[in-house]
Amino acid sequence: MEIEDGFDDLLGEVEVPTSPKKPKSGEDVVAGTAPKPTATKTHCVLVNQKQRGNPLLKFITSVPWEYDEIVPDYEIGKTIGILFLSLRYHNLNPDYINNRLKELGKKYDLRVLLVQVDLKDPHVALKNLTRICLLTDMTLMLAWSPEESAKIIENYKIYENKPPDRIMEKIENDPHQKIINALSSIKPVNKTDAMTLITKFGTLENIIKATEQRLADCPGFGVTKAKKLHKALHEPFLKRGQMKLQSNDEFSEEICLEDIEKMENEGKK
């Protein structure tokens, strides 16, 4: 499905919202006639009435939400607006997202298009939606089920006011985490397997001393995985007889003087 040529004209029609009016000063407000301040609903996720019946709503359980008269489908605070779109619905109504984007205008600092992928071959539709997002300053988020869609909305709310370092990669200094990282670096072992090993054996020493049969008895393991893990934990780091002089006269740290003399004598022969 190709994007219609009229879409670029649509982008030009998107209106930039005007700045909010400044409140009147005390001199301009007659005593007793000042309007009451409106309460802001920033404690929960606001949901557009159009989303009634969307299956993802029953999976939003970690944060509160309620219906409200808003422009996007979901509003997080006053800075995040989320539009929801099903790929199947998009194929049936290709103009729908264009009209919603026109309504949204330039509102919100962070504008998200949450797309639920429910087609067997979504590549063409996703390519077009990616282009639309690039042209309209939208962030494209993909989910493959209502549960995933709800989790994305929940995470936006949970991390709404959190500093960036909360979601940045951290260097773990915890010895427990270091053991998990070391074990999971062995090809057949993942982090879940590493945690299982620590839970069952308690220490790295006990894991190394364990037999193949005891390793195979761990949940998620089998004979093949246990055998590979046991071999990785017991084979020497440097095998004798395989030490060779490196190029550019660089030597391995494990080569001693006797080894060098022996290799020199063999070279003379």
mmCIF file of C-alpha atoms in Angstrom:
data_model
loop_
_atom_site.group_PDB
_atom_site.id
_atom_site.type_symbol
_atom_site.label_atom_id
_atom_site.label_comp_id
_atom_site.label_asym_id
_atom_site.label_seq_id
_atom_site.Cartn_x
_atom_site.Cartn_y
_atom_site.Cartn_z
ATOM 1 C CA MET A 1 0.000 0.000 0.000
ATOM 2 C CA GLU A 2 1.600 3.242 -1.122
ATOM 3 C CA ILE A 3 1.021 6.542 0.619
ATOM 4 C CA GLU A 4 -1.217 8.869 -1.315
ATOM 5 C CA ASP A 5 0.301 12.021 -2.768
ATOM 6 C CA GLY A 6 -2.188 14.068 -0.778
ATOM 7 C CA PHE A 7 -0.518 13.081 2.477
ATOM 8 C CA ASP A 8 2.195 15.707 2.081
ATOM 9 C CA ASP A 9 -0.550 18.316 1.652
ATOM 10 C CA LEU A 10 -2.108 17.018 4.848
ATOM 11 C CA LEU A 11 1.128 17.656 6.716
ATOM 12 C CA GLY A 12 1.059 21.253 5.603
ATOM 13 C CA GLU A 13 -2.443 21.673 7.011
ATOM 14 C CA VAL A 14 -1.426 20.567 10.518
ATOM 15 C CA GLU A 15 -1.888 23.588 12.722
ATOM 16 C CA VAL A 16 0.606 24.549 15.386
ATOM 17 C CA PRO A 17 -1.287 25.129 18.641
ATOM 18 C CA THR A 18 -1.308 28.676 19.878
ATOM 19 C CA SER A 19 0.345 29.471 23.190
ATOM 20 C CA PRO A 20 -2.038 29.408 26.141
ATOM 21 C CA LYS A 21 -3.503 32.712 27.213
ATOM 22 C CA LYS A 22 -1.963 34.362 30.244
ATOM 23 C CA PRO A 23 -4.192 34.553 33.307
ATOM 24 C CA LYS A 24 -5.627 37.941 34.071
ATOM 25 C CA SER A 25 -3.919 39.991 36.727
ATOM 26 C CA GLY A 26 -5.583 40.784 40.027
ATOM 27 C CA GLU A 27 -6.540 44.237 38.763
ATOM 28 C CA ASP A 28 -8.542 42.744 35.898
ATOM 29 C CA VAL A 29 -10.412 40.198 37.968
ATOM 30 C CA VAL A 30 -13.449 41.411 39.827
ATOM 31 C CA ALA A 31 -13.615 40.089 43.363
ATOM 32 C CA GLY A 32 -15.772 36.991 43.588
ATOM 33 C CA THR A 33 -15.895 36.410 39.817
ATOM 34 C CA ALA A 34 -12.528 34.739 39.243
ATOM 35 C CA PRO A 35 -12.917 31.309 37.604
ATOM 36 C CA LYS A 36 -12.162 28.276 39.732
ATOM 37 C CA PRO A 37 -8.940 26.456 38.802
ATOM 38 C CA THR A 38 -9.527 23.187 36.972
ATOM 39 C CA ALA A 39 -8.095 20.063 38.549
ATOM 40 C CA THR A 40 -5.493 18.276 36.432
ATOM 41 C CA LYS A 41 -5.696 14.496 36.219
ATOM 42 C CA THR A 42 -1.993 13.708 36.099
ATOM 43 C CA HIS A 43 -2.156 10.814 38.571
ATOM 44 C CA CYS A 44 -3.546 8.390 36.000
ATOM 45 C CA VAL A 45 -3.592 7.526 32.312
ATOM 46 C CA LEU A 46 -6.374 9.373 30.521
ATOM 47 C CA VAL A 47 -8.216 7.320 27.902
ATOM 48 C CA ASN A 48 -10.204 8.621 24.947
ATOM 49 C CA GLN A 49 -13.851 7.503 24.800
ATOM 50 C CA LYS A 50 -13.120 6.046 21.354
ATOM 51 C CA GLN A 51 -11.031 3.349 23.043
ATOM 52 C CA ARG A 52 -14.009 1.761 24.796
ATOM 53 C CA GLY A 53 -13.959 -1.940 24.017
ATOM 54 C CA ASN A 54 -10.229 -2.071 23.222
ATOM 55 C CA PRO A 55 -8.969 -5.379 24.704
ATOM 56 C CA LEU A 56 -5.729 -3.791 25.920
ATOM 57 C CA LEU A 57 -7.580 -1.796 28.611
ATOM 58 C CA LYS A 58 -8.165 -4.872 30.765
ATOM 59 C CA PHE A 59 -4.393 -5.440 30.848
ATOM 60 C CA ILE A 60 -3.577 -1.970 32.236
ATOM 61 C CA THR A 61 -3.357 -3.018 35.877
ATOM 62 C CA SER A 62 -0.136 -1.443 37.178
ATOM 63 C CA VAL A 63 -1.313 2.166 36.873
ATOM 64 C CA PRO A 64 -4.748 3.799 37.284
ATOM 65 C CA TRP A 65 -6.665 5.014 34.234
ATOM 66 C CA GLU A 66 -9.966 6.690 33.453
ATOM 67 C CA TYR A 67 -11.905 8.003 30.474
ATOM 68 C CA ASP A 68 -11.682 11.680 29.605
ATOM 69 C CA GLU A 69 -12.269 14.081 26.724
ATOM 70 C CA ILE A 70 -8.808 14.153 25.146
ATOM 71 C CA VAL A 71 -7.496 14.388 21.581
ATOM 72 C CA PRO A 72 -5.128 11.385 21.535
ATOM 73 C CA ASP A 73 -6.191 7.874 22.499
ATOM 74 C CA TYR A 74 -4.083 7.929 25.663
ATOM 75 C CA GLU A 75 -2.596 10.856 27.544
ATOM 76 C CA ILE A 76 0.276 10.560 30.023
ATOM 77 C CA GLY A 77 0.470 13.706 32.129
ATOM 78 C CA LYS A 78 0.399 16.804 29.968
ATOM 79 C CA THR A 79 3.416 16.058 27.797
ATOM 80 C CA ILE A 80 2.842 12.588 26.294
ATOM 81 C CA GLY A 81 0.127 11.777 23.778
ATOM 82 C CA ILE A 82 -0.362 8.256 22.388
ATOM 83 C CA LEU A 83 -2.347 7.225 19.307
ATOM 84 C CA PHE A 84 -3.273 3.550 19.044
ATOM 85 C CA LEU A 85 -3.559 1.772 15.715
ATOM 86 C CA SER A 86 -4.144 -1.824 14.683
ATOM 87 C CA LEU A 87 -2.474 -2.810 11.413
ATOM 88 C CA ARG A 88 -5.523 -4.775 10.363
ATOM 89 C CA TYR A 89 -7.742 -1.735 10.938
ATOM 90 C CA HIS A 90 -5.190 0.455 9.142
ATOM 91 C CA ASN A 91 -5.434 -1.714 6.018
ATOM 92 C CA LEU A 92 -9.210 -1.412 6.048
ATOM 93 C CA ASN A 93 -9.225 2.342 6.818
ATOM 94 C CA PRO A 94 -5.972 3.876 5.509
ATOM 95 C CA ASP A 95 -7.253 7.451 5.973
ATOM 96 C CA TYR A 96 -7.987 6.962 9.668
ATOM 97 C CA ILE A 97 -4.469 7.696 10.917
ATOM 98 C CA ASN A 98 -4.195 10.745 8.650
ATOM 99 C CA ASN A 99 -7.319 12.253 10.187
ATOM 100 C CA ARG A 100 -6.149 11.479 13.727
ATOM 101 C CA LEU A 101 -2.793 13.112 13.088
ATOM 102 C CA LYS A 102 -4.537 16.185 11.744
ATOM 103 C CA GLU A 103 -6.565 16.373 14.961
ATOM 104 C CA LEU A 104 -3.457 15.937 17.093
ATOM 105 C CA GLY A 105 -1.610 18.750 15.367
ATOM 106 C CA LYS A 106 1.632 19.645 17.142
ATOM 107 C CA LYS A 107 0.365 19.008 20.635
ATOM 108 C CA TYR A 108 2.487 17.206 23.250
ATOM 109 C CA ASP A 109 6.243 17.099 23.671
ATOM 110 C CA LEU A 110 6.344 13.338 23.104
ATOM 111 C CA ARG A 111 3.924 11.989 20.480
ATOM 112 C CA VAL A 112 3.703 8.205 20.181
ATOM 113 C CA LEU A 113 2.066 6.010 17.565
ATOM 114 C CA LEU A 114 1.464 2.641 19.239
ATOM 115 C CA VAL A 115 0.908 0.023 16.526
ATOM 116 C CA GLN A 116 -0.389 -3.447 17.278
ATOM 117 C CA VAL A 117 0.964 -5.851 14.654
ATOM 118 C CA ASP A 118 -1.852 -8.291 13.878
ATOM 119 C CA LEU A 119 -1.038 -9.165 10.255
ATOM 120 C CA LYS A 120 1.012 -12.086 8.958
ATOM 121 C CA ASP A 121 2.843 -9.846 6.486
ATOM 122 C CA PRO A 122 3.116 -6.385 8.080
ATOM 123 C CA HIS A 123 6.201 -5.106 6.236
ATOM 124 C CA VAL A 124 4.543 -2.857 3.652
ATOM 125 C CA ALA A 125 2.144 -1.283 6.147
ATOM 126 C CA LEU A 126 4.923 -0.747 8.691
ATOM 127 C CA LYS A 127 7.129 0.852 6.054
ATOM 128 C CA ASN A 128 4.414 3.394 5.273
ATOM 129 C CA LEU A 129 3.692 4.073 8.944
ATOM 130 C CA THR A 130 7.413 4.561 9.598
ATOM 131 C CA ARG A 131 7.515 7.229 6.900
ATOM 132 C CA ILE A 132 4.441 8.905 8.375
ATOM 133 C CA CYS A 133 6.058 8.976 11.824
ATOM 134 C CA LEU A 134 9.252 10.485 10.462
ATOM 135 C CA LEU A 135 7.325 13.245 8.688
ATOM 136 C CA THR A 136 5.058 14.065 11.632
ATOM 137 C CA ASP A 137 7.578 13.824 14.484
ATOM 138 C CA MET A 138 5.983 10.722 15.986
ATOM 139 C CA THR A 139 7.687 7.921 17.917
ATOM 140 C CA LEU A 140 6.714 4.514 16.518
ATOM 141 C CA MET A 141 6.211 1.729 19.062
ATOM 142 C CA LEU A 142 5.281 -1.822 18.030
ATOM 143 C CA ALA A 143 3.405 -4.474 20.007
ATOM 144 C CA TRP A 144 2.286 -7.940 18.985
ATOM 145 C CA SER A 145 -0.592 -8.407 21.439
ATOM 146 C CA PRO A 146 -2.989 -6.373 23.622
ATOM 147 C CA GLU A 147 -0.868 -7.349 26.638
ATOM 148 C CA GLU A 148 2.263 -5.842 25.082
ATOM 149 C CA SER A 149 0.369 -2.705 24.081
ATOM 150 C CA ALA A 150 -0.872 -2.261 27.652
ATOM 151 C CA LYS A 151 2.630 -2.805 29.053
ATOM 152 C CA ILE A 152 4.044 -0.073 26.813
ATOM 153 C CA ILE A 153 1.391 2.393 28.008
ATOM 154 C CA GLU A 154 2.034 1.402 31.633
ATOM 155 C CA ASN A 155 5.785 1.906 31.259
ATOM 156 C CA TYR A 156 5.308 5.368 29.796
ATOM 157 C CA LYS A 157 3.285 6.274 32.883
ATOM 158 C CA ILE A 158 5.634 4.576 35.361
ATOM 159 C CA TYR A 159 8.711 6.322 33.948
ATOM 160 C CA GLU A 160 6.947 9.611 33.231
ATOM 161 C CA ASN A 161 8.853 11.592 35.863
ATOM 162 C CA LYS A 162 11.863 9.305 36.308
ATOM 163 C CA PRO A 163 15.376 10.541 35.436
ATOM 164 C CA PRO A 164 17.045 9.128 32.302
ATOM 165 C CA ASP A 165 19.566 7.083 34.285
ATOM 166 C CA ARG A 166 16.731 4.826 35.486
ATOM 167 C CA ILE A 167 16.486 3.243 32.041
ATOM 168 C CA MET A 168 20.150 3.571 31.034
ATOM 169 C CA GLU A 169 22.395 0.535 31.014
ATOM 170 C CA LYS A 170 24.213 0.143 34.320
ATOM 171 C CA ILE A 171 27.522 -1.529 35.054
ATOM 172 C CA GLU A 172 26.807 -4.093 37.721
ATOM 173 C CA ASN A 173 29.273 -4.274 40.637
ATOM 174 C CA ASP A 174 27.262 -6.848 42.556
ATOM 175 C CA PRO A 175 29.238 -10.135 42.852
ATOM 176 C CA HIS A 176 25.999 -12.081 42.398
ATOM 177 C CA GLN A 177 25.357 -10.307 39.078
ATOM 178 C CA LYS A 178 28.965 -10.871 37.994
ATOM 179 C CA ILE A 179 28.545 -14.615 38.483
ATOM 180 C CA ILE A 180 25.345 -14.543 36.422
ATOM 181 C CA ASN A 181 27.121 -12.632 33.647
ATOM 182 C CA ALA A 182 30.059 -15.061 33.715
ATOM 183 C CA LEU A 183 27.880 -18.173 33.530
ATOM 184 C CA SER A 184 25.603 -16.739 30.840
ATOM 185 C CA SER A 185 28.665 -15.977 28.683
ATOM 186 C CA ILE A 186 28.935 -19.745 28.114
ATOM 187 C CA LYS A 187 27.118 -20.344 24.832
ATOM 188 C CA PRO A 188 24.250 -22.689 25.839
ATOM 189 C CA VAL A 189 23.550 -20.949 29.167
ATOM 190 C CA ASN A 190 21.237 -17.934 29.429
ATOM 191 C CA LYS A 191 20.668 -15.670 32.434
ATOM 192 C CA THR A 192 17.663 -17.662 33.599
ATOM 193 C CA ASP A 193 19.810 -20.814 33.594
ATOM 194 C CA ALA A 194 22.541 -18.987 35.533
ATOM 195 C CA MET A 195 20.068 -17.901 38.208
ATOM 196 C CA THR A 196 18.766 -21.474 38.416
ATOM 197 C CA LEU A 197 22.292 -22.776 39.008
ATOM 198 C CA ILE A 198 22.997 -20.228 41.746
ATOM 199 C CA THR A 199 19.682 -20.969 43.430
ATOM 200 C CA LYS A 200 20.351 -24.722 43.470
ATOM 201 C CA PHE A 201 24.075 -24.833 44.240
ATOM 202 C CA GLY A 202 24.542 -21.607 46.189
ATOM 203 C CA THR A 203 28.105 -20.773 45.133
ATOM 204 C CA LEU A 204 30.205 -20.830 41.968
ATOM 205 C CA GLU A 205 32.508 -23.374 43.601
ATOM 206 C CA ASN A 206 29.628 -25.811 44.068
ATOM 207 C CA ILE A 207 28.539 -25.286 40.457
ATOM 208 C CA ILE A 208 32.038 -26.128 39.216
ATOM 209 C CA LYS A 209 32.220 -29.256 41.419
ATOM 210 C CA ALA A 210 28.808 -30.502 40.307
ATOM 211 C CA THR A 211 28.661 -33.536 38.041
ATOM 212 C CA GLU A 212 27.068 -33.535 34.607
ATOM 213 C CA GLN A 213 24.151 -35.526 35.990
ATOM 214 C CA ARG A 214 23.446 -32.984 38.752
ATOM 215 C CA LEU A 215 23.649 -30.145 36.228
ATOM 216 C CA ALA A 216 21.267 -31.977 33.898
ATOM 217 C CA ASP A 217 18.743 -32.326 36.735
ATOM 218 C CA CYS A 218 18.369 -28.514 36.986
ATOM 219 C CA PRO A 219 15.126 -27.047 35.530
ATOM 220 C CA GLY A 220 15.664 -25.886 31.971
ATOM 221 C CA PHE A 221 18.753 -28.051 31.520
ATOM 222 C CA GLY A 222 19.270 -31.326 29.762
ATOM 223 C CA VAL A 223 22.044 -33.734 28.973
ATOM 224 C CA THR A 224 23.411 -31.671 26.096
ATOM 225 C CA LYS A 225 23.419 -28.316 27.884
ATOM 226 C CA ALA A 226 24.845 -29.864 31.073
ATOM 227 C CA LYS A 227 27.620 -31.545 29.117
ATOM 228 C CA LYS A 228 28.655 -28.324 27.387
ATOM 229 C CA LEU A 229 28.556 -26.358 30.647
ATOM 230 C CA HIS A 230 30.592 -29.008 32.505
ATOM 231 C CA LYS A 231 33.188 -29.058 29.723
ATOM 232 C CA ALA A 232 33.470 -25.244 29.691
ATOM 233 C CA LEU A 233 33.977 -25.157 33.478
ATOM 234 C CA HIS A 234 36.661 -27.866 33.527
ATOM 235 C CA GLU A 235 38.758 -27.457 30.412
ATOM 236 C CA PRO A 236 42.055 -25.545 30.985
ATOM 237 C CA PHE A 237 42.286 -21.934 29.905
ATOM 238 C CA LEU A 238 45.602 -22.605 28.101
ATOM 239 C CA LYS A 239 46.522 -26.045 26.785
ATOM 240 C CA ARG A 240 50.162 -27.110 26.887
ATOM 241 C CA GLY A 241 51.659 -27.856 23.505
ATOM 242 C CA GLN A 242 49.579 -25.104 21.847
ATOM 243 C CA MET A 243 51.715 -22.193 23.022
ATOM 244 C CA LYS A 244 53.254 -20.457 20.022
ATOM 245 C CA LEU A 245 55.316 -17.398 19.522
ATOM 246 C CA GLN A 246 53.074 -14.527 18.483
ATOM 247 C CA SER A 247 53.838 -12.265 15.582
ATOM 248 C CA ASN A 248 56.055 -9.189 16.010
ATOM 249 C CA ASP A 249 58.122 -10.889 18.747
ATOM 250 C CA GLU A 250 55.187 -10.759 21.184
ATOM 251 C CA PHE A 251 55.073 -13.605 23.717
ATOM 252 C CA SER A 252 52.219 -15.024 25.721
ATOM 253 C CA GLU A 253 52.354 -14.161 29.390
ATOM 254 C CA GLU A 254 52.230 -17.908 30.234
ATOM 255 C CA ILE A 255 55.450 -18.788 28.324
ATOM 256 C CA CYS A 256 58.385 -19.305 30.665
ATOM 257 C CA LEU A 257 62.140 -19.160 29.932
ATOM 258 C CA GLU A 258 62.409 -22.954 29.587
ATOM 259 C CA ASP A 259 59.697 -22.962 26.928
ATOM 260 C CA ILE A 260 61.473 -20.234 24.952
ATOM 261 C CA GLU A 261 64.797 -22.092 25.047
ATOM 262 C CA LYS A 262 63.075 -25.299 23.967
ATOM 263 C CA MET A 263 61.429 -23.596 20.986
ATOM 264 C CA GLU A 264 64.730 -21.964 19.991
ATOM 265 C CA ASN A 265 66.496 -25.354 20.022
ATOM 266 C CA GLU A 266 63.730 -26.884 17.917
ATOM 267 C CA GLY A 267 64.079 -24.019 15.458
ATOM 268 C CA LYS A 268 67.816 -24.654 15.051
ATOM 269 C CA LYS A 269 67.155 -28.282 14.188
#
